[in-house]
Amino acid sequence: MKLISLTLLNVTSSSISKINTLELIPLLTIMILMMGAFIVPILKNKKNVYKISLAIFSLVFIMNLVNLVNVINNGIFMFTIGHFSAPFGIVFRIDYIESIIGLLFSFVMLMIVWYSMYSLEKEIKVKRVSFFYTLNLLLLASLLGIIYTYDIFNGFVFLEVSTLAACGIIIAKDKKTNIKAALKYLILSTLGSGLVLMGIAFLYSITGHLSMEFIHDELVKSAASNQNIILISLILFTVGLGIKGAMFPLHIWLPDAHSSAPSPSSAILSALVIKAPIIFMIKIFYMVYGKNIIQGTVILNILLIFGSLGMIMGSVFARRQKELKRMIAYSSVAQMGYIFFGIGLGNELGLLMAVYHIIAHAVTKSSLFLAVGSIIEQTGFKKIDDIKGIGKEMPVTLAIFSISAFSMIGIPVLPGFISKWNLSLASIETGKLYLLAIILLSSLLNAAYYFPIIINGYFGEDNLDGKVFRSKSKPIKELMPLIILSVIMILTGFFSGKIIELIKFGSYF
Amino acid sequence: MSNLLINYIQVGAVVLFGIGFMILLLNNNLIKKIIGMNIMDTSIFLLFISIGFIHGKEAPIIVGGKFHINGYVNPIPTGLMLTGIVVAVSVTSFMLALTIKYYEKFGTIELDEINAIKKNNN
């Protein structure tokens, strides 16, 4: 009875207070995307499918831009959905990090969708195009939901939606390998989400809340008496989200899934889908448990070890691959290692760099995958050995590939360098100097598998024999999204100071 | 030890979770994997609902505008698990659909048989 009257009180009190219209944006973007997901499959004309989905993604991108400007001007805000406030209703918390990542996701998605308009029908059946866009709309909606939400159970539901949608865009191609890869991904993902749900159950049993803020308050009060449960739930969350975010020993689903999917899907999977669980993990670590509890446990050291292992082993595996796309998929494992490494360092700079590297990697890896996708589409070659001399036939595409690869290796000014440099500074700050050797070794390994492709592509007498200049290059109109992506990538490096400052404003630390 | 006996529902839930987890991870038959997933999810539902249950309290349904004297059990975990069941059902159906596709393409639902066939062909 008390509960009901309390809820009623909350409703009346909060509906009186006015809501700023700009604060509606996070919820509206998700609603527009979900509605779009229902509209797209009933359209009969294929052209309309492209037009409407592109329009929806552009609208979402612009709305997220407005949202970021609003957050910069007016600061962090909480949005209560349906006027039910925190312990009972679901709340969105829009911080600097949330709005930046939201903008990033909608931007990358828009570019990938734009690119896919020209190339999708060569890879999947025409009949499936509208379903592909439906799944993309649902996927972006769920990813934005994971980022914005301030309620762990809500986050879990969005996580499941994103898993199913991601599986859907893998099997859009309907080949043998796709189905096998999607099954592998789905089985491991269900394991992961089972563990996350178990973690939520343990947290609920000691705190009685689902809202992150309230759990945190209860945990701080009773941290000393519940250390075992805190550790168990932390491990459950880390392993569960680690599977979804491709933490090193749990990454086994990633190479199959990312290399067999159609290239726009691989770009989405690599740039966005594995990033959202990490944001959720950072939120759980620093908003639910809080800095003091997290630093009192072993979990950060475990993340550091697995991150370092991923940085090195991911590159070692990538070096051994013969297929181009598979190599880039393994490179994703290595780059995710950097993010876990940053979180695992446990100081402020490390966390900032983890978030910055999420941005850097999303922009870089998507342009890398799309460039490789267009190389495979134009030449039909999948093996690394076959594409020698491609620089003469497709100069622009290989140039984009090279810039992105330079960023992965860590050539100064490009975003990959900024995160490696700052991660090194952060590891000096913690006093663990041997970590520098790991960062250096991983960079060298990155160079070892990216440089041969670029060199063989552009130079060498016998490589360029019989190749005609620009004979296979795509029209510039179709390469536009790729070019924009790489320009934004370079700008991310140039204005890294500004971006890091913004992330710092909303730091959870 | 006595703690384990008092919290027998939680212990049962965790044991069931372990069983489901191992079936999902180690079994090669896809249908058995799906069954394992369902056991795992159901164990979490059991755990959640046992957290919200209080002995001697009524189900949280108000009839005719009168409140019950004994009070009610916590309705939130039950409500959450409705969502959890929906999620589990949709994942199960998706996995079953994928299993059918897998059978169409490979002619078997055993994951290890495929590797054996590949080895024989090589």
XYZ file of C-alpha atoms in Angstrom:
631
model
C 0.000 0.000 0.000
C 2.852 2.261 0.945
C 4.475 1.391 -2.346
C 1.435 2.292 -4.416
C 0.785 5.603 -2.693
C 4.457 6.451 -3.070
C 4.313 5.827 -6.797
C 1.181 7.945 -7.121
C 2.843 10.754 -5.232
C 5.812 10.609 -7.541
C 3.595 10.755 -10.605
C 1.768 13.853 -9.483
C 4.861 15.667 -8.301
C 6.934 15.061 -11.395
C 4.201 15.772 -13.942
C 3.869 19.241 -12.502
C 7.527 19.980 -13.140
C 8.105 20.915 -16.759
C 10.305 18.843 -19.035
C 12.739 20.459 -21.364
C 11.887 19.317 -24.892
C 15.525 18.755 -25.743
C 15.728 16.198 -22.946
C 13.242 14.028 -24.811
C 15.797 13.334 -27.554
C 17.409 10.125 -26.185
C 14.040 8.429 -25.781
C 12.750 9.821 -29.074
C 15.717 8.487 -31.058
C 15.098 4.987 -29.727
C 11.372 5.256 -30.449
C 11.912 6.557 -33.977
C 14.332 3.721 -34.720
C 11.929 1.105 -33.341
C 9.008 2.519 -35.304
C 11.167 2.597 -38.406
C 11.914 -1.072 -37.840
C 8.185 -1.747 -38.197
C 7.665 0.491 -41.213
C 10.581 -0.696 -43.367
C 9.550 -4.359 -43.900
C 6.044 -3.454 -45.137
C 7.328 -1.174 -47.894
C 6.874 -2.767 -51.314
C 9.200 -0.587 -53.368
C 12.878 -1.322 -52.822
C 13.921 2.273 -53.465
C 11.670 3.458 -50.664
C 13.364 1.051 -48.279
C 16.719 2.683 -48.948
C 15.324 6.202 -48.828
C 13.353 5.784 -45.619
C 16.057 3.949 -43.713
C 18.659 6.507 -44.759
C 16.293 9.312 -43.722
C 15.703 7.716 -40.314
C 19.423 7.218 -39.675
C 20.177 10.816 -40.714
C 17.423 12.109 -38.449
C 18.797 10.094 -35.532
C 22.295 11.393 -36.253
C 21.117 15.022 -36.258
C 19.104 14.491 -33.074
C 22.137 13.010 -31.344
C 24.191 15.990 -32.466
C 21.620 18.342 -30.925
C 21.680 16.214 -27.798
C 25.459 16.533 -27.475
C 25.255 20.317 -27.899
C 22.504 20.410 -25.294
C 24.572 18.377 -22.828
C 27.613 20.596 -23.391
C 25.528 23.710 -22.771
C 23.270 22.546 -19.949
C 25.153 19.700 -18.328
C 24.208 16.177 -17.314
C 20.525 15.367 -16.995
C 18.318 12.476 -15.944
C 15.222 11.580 -17.924
C 12.472 9.644 -16.179
C 10.453 7.575 -18.603
C 6.695 7.846 -18.158
C 7.144 10.070 -15.058
C 7.882 7.062 -12.827
C 10.940 8.140 -10.914
C 13.979 6.155 -9.957
C 13.424 3.099 -7.754
C 10.311 1.946 -9.609
C 10.556 3.419 -13.080
C 13.303 3.405 -15.666
C 15.623 6.399 -15.851
C 17.997 7.462 -18.611
C 21.127 9.232 -17.459
C 22.638 11.357 -20.197
C 26.209 12.174 -19.369
C 28.970 13.536 -21.611
C 30.251 10.040 -22.350
C 26.768 8.777 -23.179
C 26.034 11.585 -25.583
C 29.426 11.338 -27.317
C 29.115 7.579 -27.742
C 25.516 7.966 -28.901
C 26.613 10.466 -31.537
C 29.478 8.179 -32.577
C 27.226 5.144 -32.948
C 24.610 6.980 -34.976
C 27.284 8.564 -37.190
C 29.116 5.296 -37.922
C 25.817 3.512 -38.531
C 24.709 6.258 -40.959
C 27.943 5.980 -42.943
C 27.787 2.180 -43.084
C 24.159 2.252 -44.195
C 25.003 4.830 -46.853
C 27.828 2.618 -48.113
C 25.640 -0.490 -48.066
C 23.068 1.136 -50.359
C 25.434 0.611 -53.293
C 26.877 -2.774 -52.461
C 24.412 -4.751 -50.372
C 22.562 -6.441 -53.229
C 25.777 -7.971 -54.507
C 26.156 -9.865 -51.255
C 22.668 -10.776 -50.077
C 19.412 -11.665 -51.801
C 17.287 -8.723 -52.942
C 14.327 -10.118 -51.008
C 16.217 -9.753 -47.749
C 17.281 -6.135 -48.107
C 14.327 -4.702 -46.201
C 14.828 -7.201 -43.371
C 18.487 -6.253 -43.235
C 17.557 -2.610 -42.671
C 14.900 -3.592 -40.124
C 17.555 -5.405 -38.133
C 19.950 -2.474 -38.433
C 17.313 -0.102 -37.080
C 16.569 -2.429 -34.161
C 20.272 -2.909 -33.537
C 21.009 0.816 -33.294
C 17.965 1.319 -31.055
C 19.137 -1.380 -28.656
C 22.744 -0.143 -28.651
C 21.633 3.397 -27.833
C 19.399 1.927 -25.123
C 22.337 0.109 -23.515
C 24.316 3.331 -23.482
C 21.622 5.638 -22.101
C 19.978 3.439 -19.503
C 20.476 3.880 -15.778
C 18.685 0.666 -14.822
C 20.576 -2.623 -15.014
C 17.670 -4.861 -15.900
C 16.701 -2.528 -18.727
C 20.304 -2.705 -19.892
C 20.095 -6.500 -19.898
C 16.963 -6.498 -22.059
C 18.565 -4.127 -24.573
C 21.669 -6.340 -24.552
C 19.554 -9.345 -25.569
C 17.829 -7.386 -28.339
C 21.211 -6.324 -29.691
C 22.466 -9.928 -29.653
C 19.495 -11.202 -31.644
C 19.701 -8.346 -34.150
C 23.450 -8.861 -34.557
C 22.904 -12.584 -35.243
C 20.316 -11.568 -37.804
C 22.721 -9.390 -39.762
C 25.290 -12.198 -39.792
C 22.941 -14.762 -41.333
C 21.578 -12.281 -43.882
C 24.032 -13.835 -46.339
C 22.644 -17.399 -45.903
C 25.827 -19.360 -46.595
C 27.033 -22.439 -44.689
C 29.735 -20.547 -42.809
C 27.343 -17.772 -41.812
C 24.919 -20.134 -40.128
C 27.707 -21.880 -38.267
C 29.220 -18.568 -37.178
C 25.866 -17.178 -36.079
C 25.120 -20.307 -34.033
C 28.494 -20.077 -32.338
C 27.915 -16.401 -31.577
C 24.403 -17.013 -30.308
C 25.404 -19.900 -28.038
C 28.280 -17.980 -26.460
C 26.163 -14.838 -26.186
C 23.396 -16.689 -24.371
C 26.009 -17.975 -21.948
C 27.155 -14.399 -21.453
C 23.699 -12.976 -20.910
C 22.861 -15.822 -18.529
C 25.865 -14.846 -16.448
C 24.885 -11.161 -16.529
C 21.338 -11.989 -15.393
C 22.737 -14.145 -12.572
C 24.914 -11.199 -11.548
C 21.860 -8.947 -11.479
C 20.050 -11.543 -9.337
C 22.902 -11.557 -6.810
C 22.969 -7.763 -6.676
C 19.190 -7.608 -6.282
C 19.352 -10.106 -3.418
C 21.625 -7.869 -1.343
C 20.317 -4.431 -2.340
C 16.692 -4.834 -3.438
C 17.053 -2.304 -6.229
C 17.637 -2.234 -9.975
C 18.375 1.441 -10.507
C 22.136 1.953 -10.628
C 22.069 4.901 -8.243
C 20.072 3.068 -5.569
C 22.143 -0.104 -5.860
C 25.257 1.995 -5.401
C 23.895 3.651 -2.250
C 22.926 0.298 -0.741
C 26.237 -1.309 -1.702
C 28.275 1.458 -0.103
C 26.314 0.958 3.139
C 26.772 -2.792 3.256
C 30.025 -3.349 1.375
C 31.949 -4.758 4.322
C 29.456 -7.518 5.150
C 28.806 -8.618 1.572
C 32.283 -8.939 0.136
C 31.806 -12.436 -1.236
C 28.590 -11.615 -3.053
C 30.133 -8.430 -4.452
C 33.091 -10.390 -5.801
C 30.897 -13.155 -7.265
C 28.575 -10.712 -9.003
C 31.545 -8.697 -10.318
C 33.089 -11.821 -11.818
C 29.749 -12.813 -13.350
C 29.391 -9.372 -14.953
C 32.993 -9.328 -16.176
C 32.851 -12.753 -17.784
C 29.362 -12.245 -19.192
C 30.090 -8.880 -20.743
C 33.600 -10.057 -21.632
C 32.120 -12.746 -23.880
C 29.966 -10.164 -25.654
C 32.818 -7.661 -25.834
C 35.378 -10.219 -27.111
C 37.767 -10.261 -24.176
C 40.762 -12.370 -25.172
C 40.185 -15.972 -24.105
C 36.452 -15.551 -24.711
C 36.781 -14.106 -28.207
C 36.454 -17.412 -30.094
C 33.132 -16.488 -31.712
C 34.420 -13.209 -33.144
C 36.677 -14.191 -36.079
C 34.097 -16.525 -37.644
C 31.210 -14.131 -37.190
C 33.011 -11.010 -38.364
C 34.723 -12.568 -41.354
C 31.776 -14.495 -42.769
C 29.156 -11.724 -42.494
C 28.475 -9.347 -45.418
C 30.946 -6.458 -45.234
C 28.520 -3.752 -44.000
C 27.508 -6.183 -41.224
C 31.130 -6.879 -40.343
C 31.747 -3.156 -40.073
C 28.713 -2.739 -37.804
C 29.632 -5.753 -35.687
C 33.232 -4.703 -35.266
C 32.649 -1.002 -34.780
C 29.496 -0.931 -32.676
C 28.158 -4.238 -31.395
C 31.211 -5.213 -29.347
C 31.550 -1.681 -27.943
C 28.164 -1.332 -26.248
C 28.779 -4.158 -23.704
C 32.028 -2.438 -22.730
C 30.249 0.837 -22.068
C 27.760 -1.163 -20.000
C 30.654 -2.768 -18.146
C 32.233 0.619 -17.377
C 28.850 1.826 -16.154
C 28.428 -1.198 -13.896
C 31.952 -0.856 -12.527
C 31.868 2.830 -11.749
C 28.176 3.689 -11.301
C 26.936 0.533 -9.573
C 29.939 -0.586 -7.547
C 31.823 2.693 -7.433
C 35.518 3.424 -7.477
C 36.272 2.355 -3.913
C 34.701 -1.105 -4.110
C 36.170 -1.819 -7.555
C 39.681 -0.916 -6.508
C 39.431 -3.134 -3.455
C 38.905 -6.263 -5.578
C 41.114 -8.249 -7.946
C 38.869 -7.656 -10.932
C 40.866 -4.772 -12.416
C 44.060 -6.821 -12.348
C 42.280 -9.687 -14.097
C 41.094 -7.273 -16.779
C 44.627 -5.934 -17.137
C 46.057 -9.424 -17.649
C 43.404 -10.461 -20.167
C 43.695 -7.122 -21.938
C 47.467 -7.485 -22.316
C 47.083 -11.089 -23.484
C 44.503 -9.956 -26.040
C 46.749 -7.157 -27.303
C 49.551 -9.598 -28.046
C 47.771 -12.831 -28.928
C 45.184 -11.091 -31.106
C 47.991 -9.655 -33.223
C 49.861 -12.966 -33.295
C 46.753 -14.748 -34.566
C 46.087 -11.958 -37.060
C 49.606 -12.364 -38.458
C 48.894 -16.027 -39.214
C 45.666 -15.511 -41.172
C 45.513 -15.932 -44.915
C 42.130 -14.328 -45.455
C 42.004 -10.529 -45.387
C 38.736 -10.184 -43.477
C 39.737 -12.794 -40.913
C 42.959 -10.923 -40.278
C 41.067 -7.717 -39.593
C 38.665 -9.596 -37.327
C 41.598 -10.830 -35.232
C 42.949 -7.300 -35.201
C 39.654 -6.326 -33.518
C 40.468 -8.761 -30.716
C 43.816 -7.015 -30.255
C 42.206 -3.580 -30.258
C 39.578 -4.669 -27.734
C 42.557 -5.729 -25.638
C 43.647 -2.080 -25.509
C 40.234 -1.079 -24.173
C 40.256 -3.744 -21.451
C 43.847 -2.769 -20.686
C 42.737 0.842 -20.216
C 39.920 -0.133 -17.871
C 42.208 -2.535 -16.031
C 44.826 0.138 -15.273
C 42.331 1.497 -12.775
C 43.358 5.139 -12.904
C 41.504 8.054 -14.449
C 43.682 8.386 -17.546
C 43.325 4.676 -18.265
C 39.538 4.861 -18.145
C 39.503 8.007 -20.295
C 41.658 6.258 -22.847
C 39.434 3.201 -22.828
C 36.516 5.434 -23.809
C 38.635 7.369 -26.311
C 39.852 4.133 -27.853
C 36.253 2.990 -28.249
C 35.676 6.101 -30.388
C 38.966 5.732 -32.266
C 38.510 2.049 -32.969
C 34.877 2.404 -34.041
C 35.763 4.988 -36.678
C 38.928 3.239 -37.838
C 37.705 -0.342 -37.958
C 34.510 0.535 -39.803
C 36.422 2.273 -42.598
C 38.923 -0.598 -42.672
C 36.197 -3.208 -43.049
C 34.347 -1.203 -45.694
C 37.566 -0.655 -47.684
C 38.323 -4.384 -47.566
C 34.709 -5.101 -48.446
C 34.951 -3.009 -51.588
C 38.289 -4.621 -52.543
C 36.740 -8.092 -52.216
C 33.619 -6.960 -54.057
C 35.529 -5.554 -57.034
C 38.223 -8.215 -57.401
C 36.562 -11.303 -55.934
C 39.770 -12.209 -54.096
C 39.591 -13.031 -50.406
C 43.186 -14.118 -49.731
C 45.900 -11.654 -48.767
C 48.313 -13.114 -51.340
C 45.908 -12.523 -54.228
C 45.493 -8.799 -53.795
C 49.065 -7.778 -54.545
C 49.247 -4.717 -56.749
C 45.744 -3.636 -55.818
C 47.060 -0.111 -55.250
C 47.279 0.483 -58.952
C 43.810 -0.801 -59.684
C 42.002 0.755 -56.707
C 44.228 3.619 -55.481
C 41.614 5.498 -53.431
C 40.327 2.437 -51.616
C 43.811 1.272 -50.703
C 44.691 4.801 -49.552
C 41.744 4.701 -47.135
C 42.840 1.244 -46.030
C 46.383 2.545 -45.461
C 45.317 5.540 -43.363
C 43.177 3.306 -41.162
C 45.973 0.758 -40.883
C 48.412 3.525 -39.904
C 46.024 4.518 -37.155
C 45.896 0.903 -35.909
C 49.694 0.728 -35.880
C 49.994 4.075 -34.118
C 51.504 6.607 -36.487
C 51.466 10.021 -34.724
C 48.446 12.347 -34.962
C 46.133 9.502 -35.944
C 43.777 8.366 -33.144
C 45.473 4.996 -32.630
C 48.674 6.801 -31.681
C 46.908 9.106 -29.224
C 45.411 6.206 -27.307
C 48.650 4.222 -27.275
C 50.641 7.258 -26.113
C 48.192 8.067 -23.330
C 47.883 4.428 -22.296
C 51.657 4.388 -21.911
C 51.466 7.535 -19.775
C 48.712 5.934 -17.717
C 50.780 2.810 -17.131
C 53.741 4.938 -16.031
C 51.354 6.664 -13.648
C 50.449 3.352 -12.013
C 54.123 2.484 -11.692
C 53.931 -0.708 -13.736
C 56.669 0.026 -16.230
C 56.713 -3.461 -17.746
C 53.342 -2.660 -19.310
C 55.123 -0.283 -21.694
C 56.876 -3.286 -23.224
C 53.488 -4.898 -23.909
C 52.164 -1.778 -25.659
C 55.326 -1.523 -27.753
C 55.332 -5.196 -28.673
C 51.681 -5.043 -29.668
C 52.329 -1.991 -31.872
C 55.205 -3.759 -33.611
C 53.045 -6.815 -34.185
C 50.326 -4.576 -35.652
C 52.862 -3.150 -38.069
C 54.003 -6.665 -38.967
C 50.693 -7.630 -40.495
C 49.415 -4.320 -41.862
C 52.557 -3.093 -43.636
C 53.029 -6.059 -46.017
C 49.554 -5.518 -47.457
C 50.162 -1.815 -48.075
C 53.649 -2.352 -49.498
C 52.595 -5.224 -51.728
C 49.597 -3.180 -52.813
C 51.478 -0.099 -53.933
C 55.022 -1.156 -54.784
C 57.087 -3.956 -56.320
C 57.836 -4.480 -60.032
C 56.253 -7.912 -60.369
C 53.235 -6.959 -58.248
C 52.205 -4.134 -60.553
C 52.758 -6.143 -63.741
C 49.716 -6.177 -65.986
C 47.618 -4.023 -63.670
C 45.733 -1.160 -65.226
C 45.509 2.111 -63.315
C 42.054 2.605 -61.730
C 40.663 -0.322 -63.697
C 38.672 -1.704 -60.798
C 38.065 1.403 -58.708
C 34.556 2.278 -57.650
C 32.894 5.551 -58.672
C 33.694 8.330 -56.230
C 30.019 8.650 -55.300
C 30.051 5.153 -53.854
C 33.276 5.813 -51.970
C 31.966 9.031 -50.396
C 30.926 7.473 -47.029
C 34.339 5.827 -46.774
C 36.123 9.097 -47.445
C 33.990 10.931 -44.871
C 34.704 8.192 -42.324
C 38.452 8.491 -42.808
C 38.359 12.299 -42.680
C 36.462 12.068 -39.394
C 39.019 9.528 -38.205
C 41.881 11.952 -38.879
C 39.925 14.746 -37.180
C 39.392 12.483 -34.149
C 43.161 12.350 -33.915
C 43.681 16.078 -34.482
C 41.084 17.187 -31.948
C 41.856 14.428 -29.455
C 42.542 17.023 -26.759
C 39.015 18.427 -27.046
C 37.416 14.987 -27.113
C 39.370 13.736 -24.121
C 38.444 16.900 -22.223
C 34.761 16.278 -22.966
C 35.035 12.664 -21.836
C 36.741 13.874 -18.687
C 33.820 16.165 -17.842
C 31.522 13.210 -17.624
C 34.035 10.829 -16.200
C 32.678 8.201 -13.908
C 35.874 8.196 -11.952
C 26.652 -25.966 5.980
C 23.514 -24.881 7.823
C 23.373 -21.838 5.567
C 23.153 -24.148 2.582
C 20.218 -25.994 4.151
C 18.314 -22.825 5.056
C 18.776 -21.292 1.613
C 17.968 -24.523 -0.179
C 16.135 -22.742 -3.015
C 19.140 -20.597 -3.847
C 21.464 -23.597 -3.664
C 19.172 -25.537 -5.975
C 19.051 -22.608 -8.382
C 22.828 -22.328 -8.526
C 23.230 -26.094 -9.010
C 20.670 -26.015 -11.831
C 22.512 -23.047 -13.345
C 25.723 -25.051 -13.331
C 24.028 -28.035 -14.968
C 22.496 -25.876 -17.685
C 25.757 -24.025 -18.233
C 27.745 -27.217 -18.703
C 25.164 -28.726 -21.076
C 25.169 -25.534 -23.145
C 28.943 -25.413 -23.221
C 30.002 -29.038 -23.586
C 27.265 -30.864 -25.472
C 27.605 -31.139 -29.212
C 23.976 -31.759 -30.026
C 22.260 -28.470 -30.882
C 18.878 -29.471 -29.423
C 20.567 -30.484 -26.180
C 22.370 -27.143 -26.163
C 19.013 -25.376 -26.419
C 17.636 -27.489 -23.562
C 20.713 -26.555 -21.527
C 20.115 -22.890 -22.215
C 16.529 -23.211 -21.031
C 17.586 -24.988 -17.827
C 20.080 -22.203 -17.182
C 17.537 -19.443 -17.720
C 14.893 -21.216 -15.623
C 17.327 -21.534 -12.745
C 17.839 -17.768 -12.809
C 14.064 -17.248 -12.791
C 13.849 -19.537 -9.758
C 16.566 -17.582 -7.975
C 14.951 -14.238 -8.725
C 11.478 -15.297 -7.620
C 12.819 -16.913 -4.445
C 14.418 -13.549 -3.582
C 11.060 -11.807 -3.774
C 9.068 -14.472 -1.934
C 8.141 -13.944 1.710
C 6.565 -16.770 3.729
C 2.927 -16.323 4.656
C 2.310 -13.324 2.397
C -0.293 -13.158 -0.335
C 0.122 -12.763 -4.083
C 0.188 -9.056 -4.914
C -3.297 -8.869 -6.452
C -5.822 -6.450 -5.005
C -9.446 -7.615 -5.271
C -12.319 -5.178 -4.843
C -10.177 -2.334 -3.594
C -9.443 -4.080 -0.233
C -5.912 -4.677 0.909
C -5.034 -8.028 2.490
C -4.136 -8.081 6.176
C -1.093 -10.331 5.765
C 0.597 -8.036 3.262
C 2.022 -9.116 -0.070
C 5.155 -10.700 -1.511
C 7.506 -8.470 -3.473
C 6.001 -8.223 -6.966
C 9.018 -6.712 -8.719
C 11.109 -9.911 -9.218
C 8.032 -11.685 -10.576
C 7.426 -8.851 -12.993
C 11.057 -8.854 -14.068
C 10.966 -12.557 -14.715
C 8.009 -12.120 -17.058
C 10.379 -10.056 -19.186
C 13.103 -12.643 -18.656
C 10.787 -15.405 -19.894
C 9.942 -13.396 -23.004
C 13.647 -12.933 -23.709
C 14.360 -16.640 -23.151
C 11.484 -17.677 -25.410
C 12.612 -15.432 -28.251
C 16.219 -16.610 -28.003
C 15.022 -20.245 -27.931
C 12.864 -19.802 -31.005
C 15.671 -18.063 -32.856
C 18.084 -20.851 -31.967
C 15.580 -23.493 -33.094
C 15.161 -21.684 -36.409
C 18.923 -21.591 -36.827
C 19.084 -25.298 -35.984
C 16.645 -26.049 -38.808
C 18.807 -23.997 -41.174
C 21.886 -25.826 -39.942
C 20.218 -29.187 -40.597
C 19.260 -28.077 -44.107
C 22.802 -27.043 -44.938
C 24.854 -29.740 -43.213
C 22.433 -32.662 -42.819
C 23.142 -33.087 -39.110
C 22.629 -31.301 -35.811
C 25.790 -32.572 -34.148
C 28.454 -29.895 -34.164
C 31.389 -32.337 -33.995
C 30.173 -34.508 -36.865
C 30.832 -31.645 -39.253
C 34.470 -31.468 -38.262
C 34.766 -35.254 -38.671
C 33.253 -35.073 -42.179
C 35.614 -32.243 -43.099
C 38.613 -34.247 -41.912
C 37.542 -37.310 -43.910
C 37.133 -35.234 -47.050
C 40.584 -33.803 -46.686
